[in-house]
């Protein structure tokens, strides 16, 4: 049923209706009906016309802010799959501080409440759909500060979390103590710390976000060296031995090299200060990495400690020299052991009962 009404429109409103008038070949009634149809979903979603006006104005401002980000080249549009690939393939490498400072200006953001407000404002402006709360303290005064990141894409949430934790460690002396990840959120626990070197990453930040950072930095310094080395290892199916010059020279000269220094450098203390429970995993790590042997099996259970070394050498002289090489590590650490070698297996037994029985015999 059609109802006829008199409608008064000024020139401004007619100009706004011009695209619809052209669409309907000058039929004003049809143009007004379509305009009403276009607006009616907003009225259903937002409520009263006044509420609709307010929310539409807010959305226009938000859209204008986004367009300004693109015009200023501060932001770009990227396919989500491409973005997730970039984020995942940068995992383990710490972000450069100048990149973080471009997002969180340390001379503007100087307090924790300002940081929280800035992150949530940026999330709304850039449509990340990530809500940030904290840092806050829930328990004792000296307990960890807690910060929550909720919602949004999981990979980008991790990316944002890393940037914030690096910023906190650099400018607010808060390091990451632990992370608690859930399906739609991450909770980070922060503790105050004293920075030893201004340019050095905090221990917790490096542990949780920079597991491959050292490797990436070295790869960037000498890319051709590492590419060639990786190609050689792959072509020889990793049947290559990794030795430094001093060790190589000693072997060529027919001497037994001193390898104790490598353990002390890695542990950052003398062998006498390293308990057996820590020395055994360190031995496995360094020896397997050197590719000198095929496999190293260890047991660190108190009173039952042992190392089983599997190799494929048949020359008795080579095996004897290798036994001397490894024995020197435990002798330097004053760890008593019982040694046995059968075919392609060498066993260092540190069990106190076995050593005692050997002495009795």
Short mmCIF file of N, CA and C in Angstrom, two decimals, residues 104-245:
data_model
loop_
_atom_site.label_atom_id
_atom_site.label_comp_id
_atom_site.label_asym_id
_atom_site.label_seq_id
_atom_site.Cartn_x
_atom_site.Cartn_y
_atom_site.Cartn_z
N UNK A 104 56.32 2.33 19.99
CA UNK A 104 56.17 2.82 21.36
C UNK A 104 57.30 3.82 21.62
N UNK A 105 56.99 5.09 21.57
CA UNK A 105 58.00 6.13 21.75
C UNK A 105 58.36 6.25 23.24
N UNK A 106 59.59 5.91 23.63
CA UNK A 106 59.95 5.91 25.05
C UNK A 106 59.98 7.29 25.69
N UNK A 107 59.99 8.34 24.86
CA UNK A 107 60.01 9.70 25.40
C UNK A 107 58.59 10.24 25.59
N UNK A 108 57.61 9.53 25.03
CA UNK A 108 56.20 9.89 25.23
C UNK A 108 55.54 8.94 26.22
N UNK A 109 55.82 7.65 26.07
CA UNK A 109 55.27 6.63 26.97
C UNK A 109 56.27 6.39 28.08
N UNK A 110 56.02 6.97 29.25
CA UNK A 110 57.01 6.89 30.35
C UNK A 110 56.48 6.19 31.59
N UNK A 111 55.19 5.82 31.61
CA UNK A 111 54.62 5.13 32.77
C UNK A 111 53.84 3.90 32.29
N UNK A 112 53.59 2.98 33.19
CA UNK A 112 52.86 1.76 32.84
C UNK A 112 51.41 2.05 32.44
N UNK A 113 50.68 2.93 33.14
CA UNK A 113 49.32 3.26 32.69
C UNK A 113 49.30 3.88 31.30
N UNK A 114 50.29 4.72 30.98
CA UNK A 114 50.37 5.30 29.64
C UNK A 114 50.60 4.22 28.60
N UNK A 115 51.41 3.23 28.93
CA UNK A 115 51.68 2.13 28.01
C UNK A 115 50.40 1.35 27.73
N UNK A 116 49.66 1.01 28.77
CA UNK A 116 48.41 0.26 28.61
C UNK A 116 47.42 1.03 27.74
N UNK A 117 47.28 2.33 28.01
CA UNK A 117 46.36 3.16 27.22
C UNK A 117 46.80 3.23 25.76
N UNK A 118 48.09 3.41 25.54
CA UNK A 118 48.62 3.51 24.18
C UNK A 118 48.39 2.22 23.40
N UNK A 119 48.61 1.07 24.03
CA UNK A 119 48.44 -0.21 23.34
C UNK A 119 46.98 -0.44 22.96
N UNK A 120 46.07 -0.16 23.86
CA UNK A 120 44.64 -0.36 23.57
C UNK A 120 44.14 0.64 22.53
N UNK A 121 44.64 1.87 22.59
CA UNK A 121 44.25 2.87 21.59
C UNK A 121 44.75 2.45 20.21
N UNK A 122 46.00 1.98 20.15
CA UNK A 122 46.57 1.52 18.87
C UNK A 122 45.83 0.30 18.35
N UNK A 123 45.43 -0.59 19.25
CA UNK A 123 44.70 -1.78 18.84
C UNK A 123 43.36 -1.42 18.20
N UNK A 124 42.66 -0.44 18.77
CA UNK A 124 41.39 -0.02 18.19
C UNK A 124 41.59 0.69 16.87
N UNK A 125 42.60 1.56 16.81
CA UNK A 125 42.85 2.33 15.60
C UNK A 125 43.25 1.43 14.44
N UNK A 126 44.03 0.38 14.73
CA UNK A 126 44.53 -0.48 13.67
C UNK A 126 43.75 -1.79 13.55
N UNK A 127 42.68 -1.90 14.36
CA UNK A 127 41.78 -3.05 14.26
C UNK A 127 42.48 -4.38 14.54
N UNK A 128 43.35 -4.41 15.57
CA UNK A 128 44.03 -5.65 15.95
C UNK A 128 43.11 -6.59 16.72
N UNK A 129 42.10 -5.99 17.39
CA UNK A 129 41.16 -6.77 18.23
C UNK A 129 41.88 -7.43 19.41
N UNK A 130 42.97 -6.80 19.87
CA UNK A 130 43.72 -7.30 21.03
C UNK A 130 43.52 -6.33 22.19
N UNK A 131 43.12 -6.86 23.33
CA UNK A 131 42.94 -6.03 24.53
C UNK A 131 44.10 -6.28 25.48
N UNK A 132 44.70 -5.21 25.96
CA UNK A 132 45.85 -5.30 26.86
C UNK A 132 45.45 -4.76 28.23
N UNK A 133 45.81 -5.49 29.28
CA UNK A 133 45.57 -5.01 30.64
C UNK A 133 46.83 -5.20 31.48
N UNK A 134 47.10 -4.21 32.33
CA UNK A 134 48.28 -4.27 33.18
C UNK A 134 49.43 -3.48 32.61
N UNK A 135 50.61 -3.62 33.23
CA UNK A 135 50.96 -4.54 34.33
C UNK A 135 50.30 -4.14 35.66
N UNK A 136 49.97 -5.18 36.44
CA UNK A 136 49.37 -5.01 37.77
C UNK A 136 49.96 -6.04 38.70
N UNK A 137 49.85 -5.80 39.99
CA UNK A 137 50.32 -6.76 41.00
C UNK A 137 49.10 -7.28 41.76
N UNK A 138 48.96 -8.62 41.82
CA UNK A 138 47.80 -9.21 42.48
C UNK A 138 48.14 -9.76 43.86
N UNK A 139 49.41 -10.11 44.07
CA UNK A 139 49.78 -10.72 45.35
C UNK A 139 50.60 -9.76 46.18
N UNK A 140 51.69 -10.25 46.71
CA UNK A 140 52.54 -9.43 47.58
C UNK A 140 53.17 -8.29 46.80
N UNK A 141 53.63 -7.31 47.56
CA UNK A 141 54.21 -6.12 46.94
C UNK A 141 55.43 -6.46 46.09
N UNK A 142 56.19 -7.49 46.50
CA UNK A 142 57.38 -7.89 45.77
C UNK A 142 57.10 -8.99 44.75
N UNK A 143 55.82 -9.35 44.59
CA UNK A 143 55.47 -10.39 43.62
C UNK A 143 55.59 -9.87 42.20
N UNK A 144 55.45 -10.78 41.22
CA UNK A 144 55.60 -10.38 39.82
C UNK A 144 54.47 -9.46 39.37
N UNK A 145 54.78 -8.57 38.43
CA UNK A 145 53.75 -7.77 37.78
C UNK A 145 53.13 -8.61 36.67
N UNK A 146 51.82 -8.53 36.52
CA UNK A 146 51.10 -9.38 35.58
C UNK A 146 50.49 -8.53 34.47
N UNK A 147 50.64 -9.01 33.23
CA UNK A 147 50.10 -8.30 32.08
C UNK A 147 49.38 -9.31 31.19
N UNK A 148 48.18 -8.95 30.71
CA UNK A 148 47.38 -9.86 29.88
C UNK A 148 47.20 -9.30 28.48
N UNK A 149 47.31 -10.18 27.48
CA UNK A 149 47.03 -9.86 26.08
C UNK A 149 45.92 -10.81 25.63
N UNK A 150 44.75 -10.27 25.31
CA UNK A 150 43.58 -11.11 25.04
C UNK A 150 43.00 -10.79 23.67
N UNK A 151 42.62 -11.86 22.94
CA UNK A 151 41.93 -11.70 21.66
C UNK A 151 42.88 -11.51 20.49
N UNK A 152 42.29 -11.28 19.32
CA UNK A 152 43.08 -11.05 18.12
C UNK A 152 43.71 -12.31 17.55
N UNK A 153 44.49 -12.15 16.51
CA UNK A 153 45.19 -13.26 15.87
C UNK A 153 46.32 -13.75 16.78
N UNK A 154 46.47 -15.05 16.90
CA UNK A 154 47.46 -15.63 17.83
C UNK A 154 48.89 -15.22 17.48
N UNK A 155 49.23 -15.31 16.19
CA UNK A 155 50.60 -14.97 15.79
C UNK A 155 50.90 -13.50 16.01
N UNK A 156 49.93 -12.64 15.66
CA UNK A 156 50.18 -11.22 15.85
C UNK A 156 50.19 -10.86 17.33
N UNK A 157 49.40 -11.60 18.13
CA UNK A 157 49.41 -11.38 19.59
C UNK A 157 50.80 -11.67 20.16
N UNK A 158 51.44 -12.74 19.68
CA UNK A 158 52.79 -13.08 20.11
C UNK A 158 53.79 -12.00 19.66
N UNK A 159 53.58 -11.50 18.46
CA UNK A 159 54.46 -10.46 17.91
C UNK A 159 54.37 -9.19 18.76
N UNK A 160 53.15 -8.80 19.11
CA UNK A 160 52.94 -7.61 19.94
C UNK A 160 53.52 -7.82 21.34
N UNK A 161 53.32 -9.02 21.88
CA UNK A 161 53.84 -9.35 23.21
C UNK A 161 55.35 -9.20 23.25
N UNK A 162 56.04 -9.68 22.22
CA UNK A 162 57.50 -9.56 22.19
C UNK A 162 57.93 -8.10 22.18
N UNK A 163 57.28 -7.28 21.34
CA UNK A 163 57.63 -5.86 21.25
C UNK A 163 57.47 -5.17 22.60
N UNK A 164 56.37 -5.46 23.29
CA UNK A 164 56.10 -4.82 24.58
C UNK A 164 57.11 -5.27 25.63
N UNK A 165 57.45 -6.57 25.64
CA UNK A 165 58.40 -7.08 26.64
C UNK A 165 59.81 -6.52 26.42
N UNK A 166 60.21 -6.35 25.17
CA UNK A 166 61.51 -5.73 24.90
C UNK A 166 61.50 -4.28 25.37
N UNK A 167 60.40 -3.58 25.11
CA UNK A 167 60.28 -2.18 25.56
C UNK A 167 60.35 -2.10 27.08
N UNK A 168 59.63 -2.97 27.79
CA UNK A 168 59.61 -2.96 29.25
C UNK A 168 61.00 -3.25 29.83
N UNK A 169 61.72 -4.18 29.20
CA UNK A 169 63.06 -4.52 29.72
C UNK A 169 64.04 -3.39 29.47
N UNK A 170 63.87 -2.69 28.35
CA UNK A 170 64.82 -1.64 27.98
C UNK A 170 64.58 -0.35 28.75
N UNK A 171 63.31 0.01 28.98
CA UNK A 171 63.00 1.33 29.52
C UNK A 171 62.40 1.32 30.91
N UNK A 172 61.90 0.16 31.36
CA UNK A 172 61.26 0.14 32.68
C UNK A 172 61.84 -0.94 33.58
N UNK A 173 62.96 -1.55 33.15
CA UNK A 173 63.68 -2.55 33.96
C UNK A 173 62.79 -3.66 34.47
N UNK A 174 61.92 -4.16 33.58
CA UNK A 174 61.07 -5.31 33.90
C UNK A 174 61.41 -6.43 32.93
N UNK A 175 61.79 -7.58 33.47
CA UNK A 175 62.14 -8.73 32.62
C UNK A 175 61.06 -9.80 32.72
N UNK A 176 61.00 -10.65 31.71
CA UNK A 176 59.99 -11.72 31.67
C UNK A 176 60.42 -12.86 32.59
N UNK A 177 59.57 -13.17 33.56
CA UNK A 177 59.83 -14.30 34.45
C UNK A 177 59.17 -15.57 33.91
N UNK A 178 57.95 -15.44 33.39
CA UNK A 178 57.23 -16.62 32.86
C UNK A 178 56.12 -16.15 31.94
N UNK A 179 55.68 -17.07 31.06
CA UNK A 179 54.55 -16.82 30.17
C UNK A 179 53.52 -17.93 30.36
N UNK A 180 52.24 -17.56 30.37
CA UNK A 180 51.16 -18.54 30.46
C UNK A 180 50.25 -18.34 29.26
N UNK A 181 50.34 -19.27 28.31
CA UNK A 181 49.57 -19.15 27.07
C UNK A 181 48.28 -19.96 27.15
N UNK A 182 47.18 -19.34 26.71
CA UNK A 182 45.90 -20.03 26.56
C UNK A 182 45.47 -19.91 25.10
N UNK A 183 44.31 -20.48 24.76
CA UNK A 183 43.88 -20.48 23.36
C UNK A 183 43.65 -19.09 22.82
N UNK A 184 43.19 -18.16 23.67
CA UNK A 184 42.85 -16.82 23.19
C UNK A 184 43.55 -15.71 23.98
N UNK A 185 44.56 -16.05 24.76
CA UNK A 185 45.23 -15.02 25.55
C UNK A 185 46.63 -15.47 25.98
N UNK A 186 47.43 -14.50 26.39
CA UNK A 186 48.74 -14.76 26.97
C UNK A 186 48.89 -13.90 28.21
N UNK A 187 49.32 -14.51 29.30
CA UNK A 187 49.63 -13.77 30.53
C UNK A 187 51.14 -13.78 30.72
N UNK A 188 51.71 -12.61 30.91
CA UNK A 188 53.15 -12.50 31.12
C UNK A 188 53.41 -12.03 32.54
N UNK A 189 54.37 -12.69 33.20
CA UNK A 189 54.76 -12.35 34.57
C UNK A 189 56.12 -11.64 34.50
N UNK A 190 56.18 -10.44 35.08
CA UNK A 190 57.35 -9.58 34.97
C UNK A 190 57.97 -9.33 36.33
N UNK A 191 59.31 -9.33 36.36
CA UNK A 191 60.05 -9.05 37.60
C UNK A 191 61.06 -7.94 37.36
N UNK A 192 61.28 -7.06 38.34
CA UNK A 192 62.32 -6.04 38.21
C UNK A 192 63.70 -6.71 38.10
N UNK A 193 64.60 -6.10 37.36
CA UNK A 193 65.96 -6.62 37.23
C UNK A 193 66.92 -5.46 37.01
N UNK A 194 68.20 -5.73 37.23
CA UNK A 194 69.23 -4.73 37.02
C UNK A 194 69.98 -5.06 35.73
N UNK A 195 69.97 -4.14 34.79
CA UNK A 195 70.65 -4.35 33.51
C UNK A 195 72.15 -4.15 33.67
N UNK A 196 72.94 -5.15 33.23
CA UNK A 196 74.39 -5.06 33.33
C UNK A 196 74.98 -4.27 32.16
N UNK A 197 74.52 -4.59 30.96
CA UNK A 197 75.00 -3.91 29.75
C UNK A 197 73.82 -3.21 29.08
N UNK A 198 73.95 -1.92 28.76
CA UNK A 198 72.83 -1.18 28.17
C UNK A 198 72.28 -1.79 26.88
N UNK A 199 73.15 -2.35 26.04
CA UNK A 199 72.73 -2.88 24.75
C UNK A 199 72.35 -4.36 24.80
N UNK A 200 72.55 -5.00 25.94
CA UNK A 200 72.32 -6.45 26.03
C UNK A 200 70.85 -6.75 26.35
N UNK A 201 70.29 -7.76 25.68
CA UNK A 201 68.91 -8.15 25.93
C UNK A 201 68.78 -8.79 27.31
N UNK A 202 67.66 -8.53 27.97
CA UNK A 202 67.41 -9.13 29.28
C UNK A 202 67.34 -10.65 29.15
N UNK A 203 67.73 -11.34 30.21
CA UNK A 203 67.80 -12.81 30.18
C UNK A 203 66.45 -13.44 29.84
N UNK A 204 65.39 -12.99 30.51
CA UNK A 204 64.06 -13.55 30.26
C UNK A 204 63.56 -13.28 28.86
N UNK A 205 63.81 -12.08 28.36
CA UNK A 205 63.40 -11.72 26.99
C UNK A 205 64.10 -12.62 25.99
N UNK A 206 65.42 -12.80 26.17
CA UNK A 206 66.17 -13.66 25.25
C UNK A 206 65.70 -15.11 25.34
N UNK A 207 65.40 -15.57 26.54
CA UNK A 207 64.95 -16.96 26.72
C UNK A 207 63.62 -17.22 26.03
N UNK A 208 62.66 -16.32 26.20
CA UNK A 208 61.31 -16.56 25.69
C UNK A 208 61.09 -16.10 24.25
N UNK A 209 61.89 -15.15 23.76
CA UNK A 209 61.65 -14.61 22.43
C UNK A 209 62.87 -14.65 21.51
N UNK A 210 64.06 -14.87 22.05
CA UNK A 210 65.27 -14.76 21.24
C UNK A 210 66.09 -16.02 21.15
N UNK A 211 65.44 -17.18 21.07
CA UNK A 211 66.18 -18.45 21.06
C UNK A 211 67.11 -18.58 19.85
N UNK A 212 66.78 -17.91 18.72
CA UNK A 212 67.63 -18.00 17.53
C UNK A 212 68.31 -16.67 17.21
N UNK A 213 68.22 -15.72 18.12
CA UNK A 213 68.70 -14.37 17.83
C UNK A 213 70.20 -14.36 17.53
N UNK A 214 70.99 -15.07 18.34
CA UNK A 214 72.44 -15.11 18.13
C UNK A 214 72.77 -15.69 16.76
N UNK A 215 72.07 -16.76 16.39
CA UNK A 215 72.30 -17.39 15.09
C UNK A 215 71.99 -16.42 13.95
N UNK A 216 70.86 -15.74 14.02
CA UNK A 216 70.48 -14.79 12.97
C UNK A 216 71.50 -13.66 12.84
N UNK A 217 71.97 -13.15 13.98
CA UNK A 217 72.94 -12.05 13.94
C UNK A 217 74.25 -12.50 13.28
N UNK A 218 74.72 -13.71 13.63
CA UNK A 218 75.95 -14.22 13.02
C UNK A 218 75.75 -14.49 11.53
N UNK A 219 74.58 -14.99 11.17
CA UNK A 219 74.27 -15.26 9.77
C UNK A 219 74.30 -13.97 8.96
N UNK A 220 73.80 -12.88 9.55
CA UNK A 220 73.81 -11.59 8.86
C UNK A 220 75.23 -11.03 8.72
N UNK A 221 76.10 -11.34 9.68
CA UNK A 221 77.48 -10.84 9.62
C UNK A 221 78.28 -11.54 8.53
N UNK A 222 78.13 -12.88 8.43
CA UNK A 222 78.93 -13.65 7.47
C UNK A 222 78.03 -14.64 6.72
N UNK A 223 77.14 -14.12 5.88
CA UNK A 223 76.16 -15.00 5.23
C UNK A 223 76.80 -16.06 4.34
N UNK A 224 77.80 -15.70 3.54
CA UNK A 224 78.38 -16.66 2.62
C UNK A 224 79.06 -17.81 3.35
N UNK A 225 79.73 -17.51 4.46
CA UNK A 225 80.39 -18.56 5.25
C UNK A 225 79.37 -19.58 5.74
N UNK A 226 78.27 -19.10 6.32
CA UNK A 226 77.29 -20.02 6.89
C UNK A 226 76.50 -20.76 5.81
N UNK A 227 76.27 -20.13 4.68
CA UNK A 227 75.58 -20.80 3.58
C UNK A 227 76.44 -21.94 3.04
N UNK A 228 77.74 -21.66 2.84
CA UNK A 228 78.67 -22.70 2.36
C UNK A 228 78.76 -23.85 3.35
N UNK A 229 78.87 -23.52 4.64
CA UNK A 229 78.98 -24.55 5.67
C UNK A 229 77.73 -25.43 5.70
N UNK A 230 76.56 -24.80 5.61
CA UNK A 230 75.30 -25.57 5.62
C UNK A 230 75.21 -26.48 4.40
N UNK A 231 75.65 -25.98 3.24
CA UNK A 231 75.64 -26.80 2.02
C UNK A 231 76.55 -28.01 2.16
N UNK A 232 77.74 -27.81 2.73
CA UNK A 232 78.69 -28.92 2.91
C UNK A 232 78.13 -29.97 3.86
N UNK A 233 77.56 -29.52 4.99
CA UNK A 233 76.99 -30.47 5.94
C UNK A 233 75.85 -31.26 5.30
N UNK A 234 75.02 -30.59 4.52
CA UNK A 234 73.90 -31.28 3.87
C UNK A 234 74.39 -32.29 2.83
N UNK A 235 75.40 -31.89 2.03
CA UNK A 235 75.91 -32.78 0.99
C UNK A 235 76.59 -34.02 1.57
N UNK A 236 77.24 -33.86 2.72
CA UNK A 236 77.92 -35.00 3.36
C UNK A 236 77.04 -35.68 4.41
N UNK A 237 75.75 -35.37 4.37
CA UNK A 237 74.79 -35.97 5.31
C UNK A 237 75.24 -35.81 6.76
N UNK A 238 75.82 -34.65 7.06
CA UNK A 238 76.28 -34.28 8.40
C UNK A 238 77.41 -35.18 8.93
N UNK A 239 78.07 -35.91 8.04
CA UNK A 239 79.22 -36.71 8.47
C UNK A 239 80.50 -35.87 8.32
N UNK A 240 80.52 -34.76 9.05
CA UNK A 240 81.67 -33.87 9.10
C UNK A 240 82.00 -33.58 10.56
N UNK A 241 83.26 -33.31 10.83
CA UNK A 241 83.69 -33.03 12.20
C UNK A 241 83.97 -31.54 12.34
N UNK A 242 83.45 -30.95 13.40
CA UNK A 242 83.62 -29.53 13.65
C UNK A 242 84.71 -29.33 14.70
N UNK A 243 85.89 -28.86 14.27
CA UNK A 243 87.02 -28.68 15.18
C UNK A 243 87.59 -27.27 15.04
N UNK A 244 88.17 -26.75 16.15
CA UNK A 244 88.85 -25.47 16.02
C UNK A 244 90.32 -25.72 15.66
N UNK A 245 91.06 -24.65 15.37
CA UNK A 245 92.42 -24.79 14.86
C UNK A 245 93.37 -25.42 15.87
#
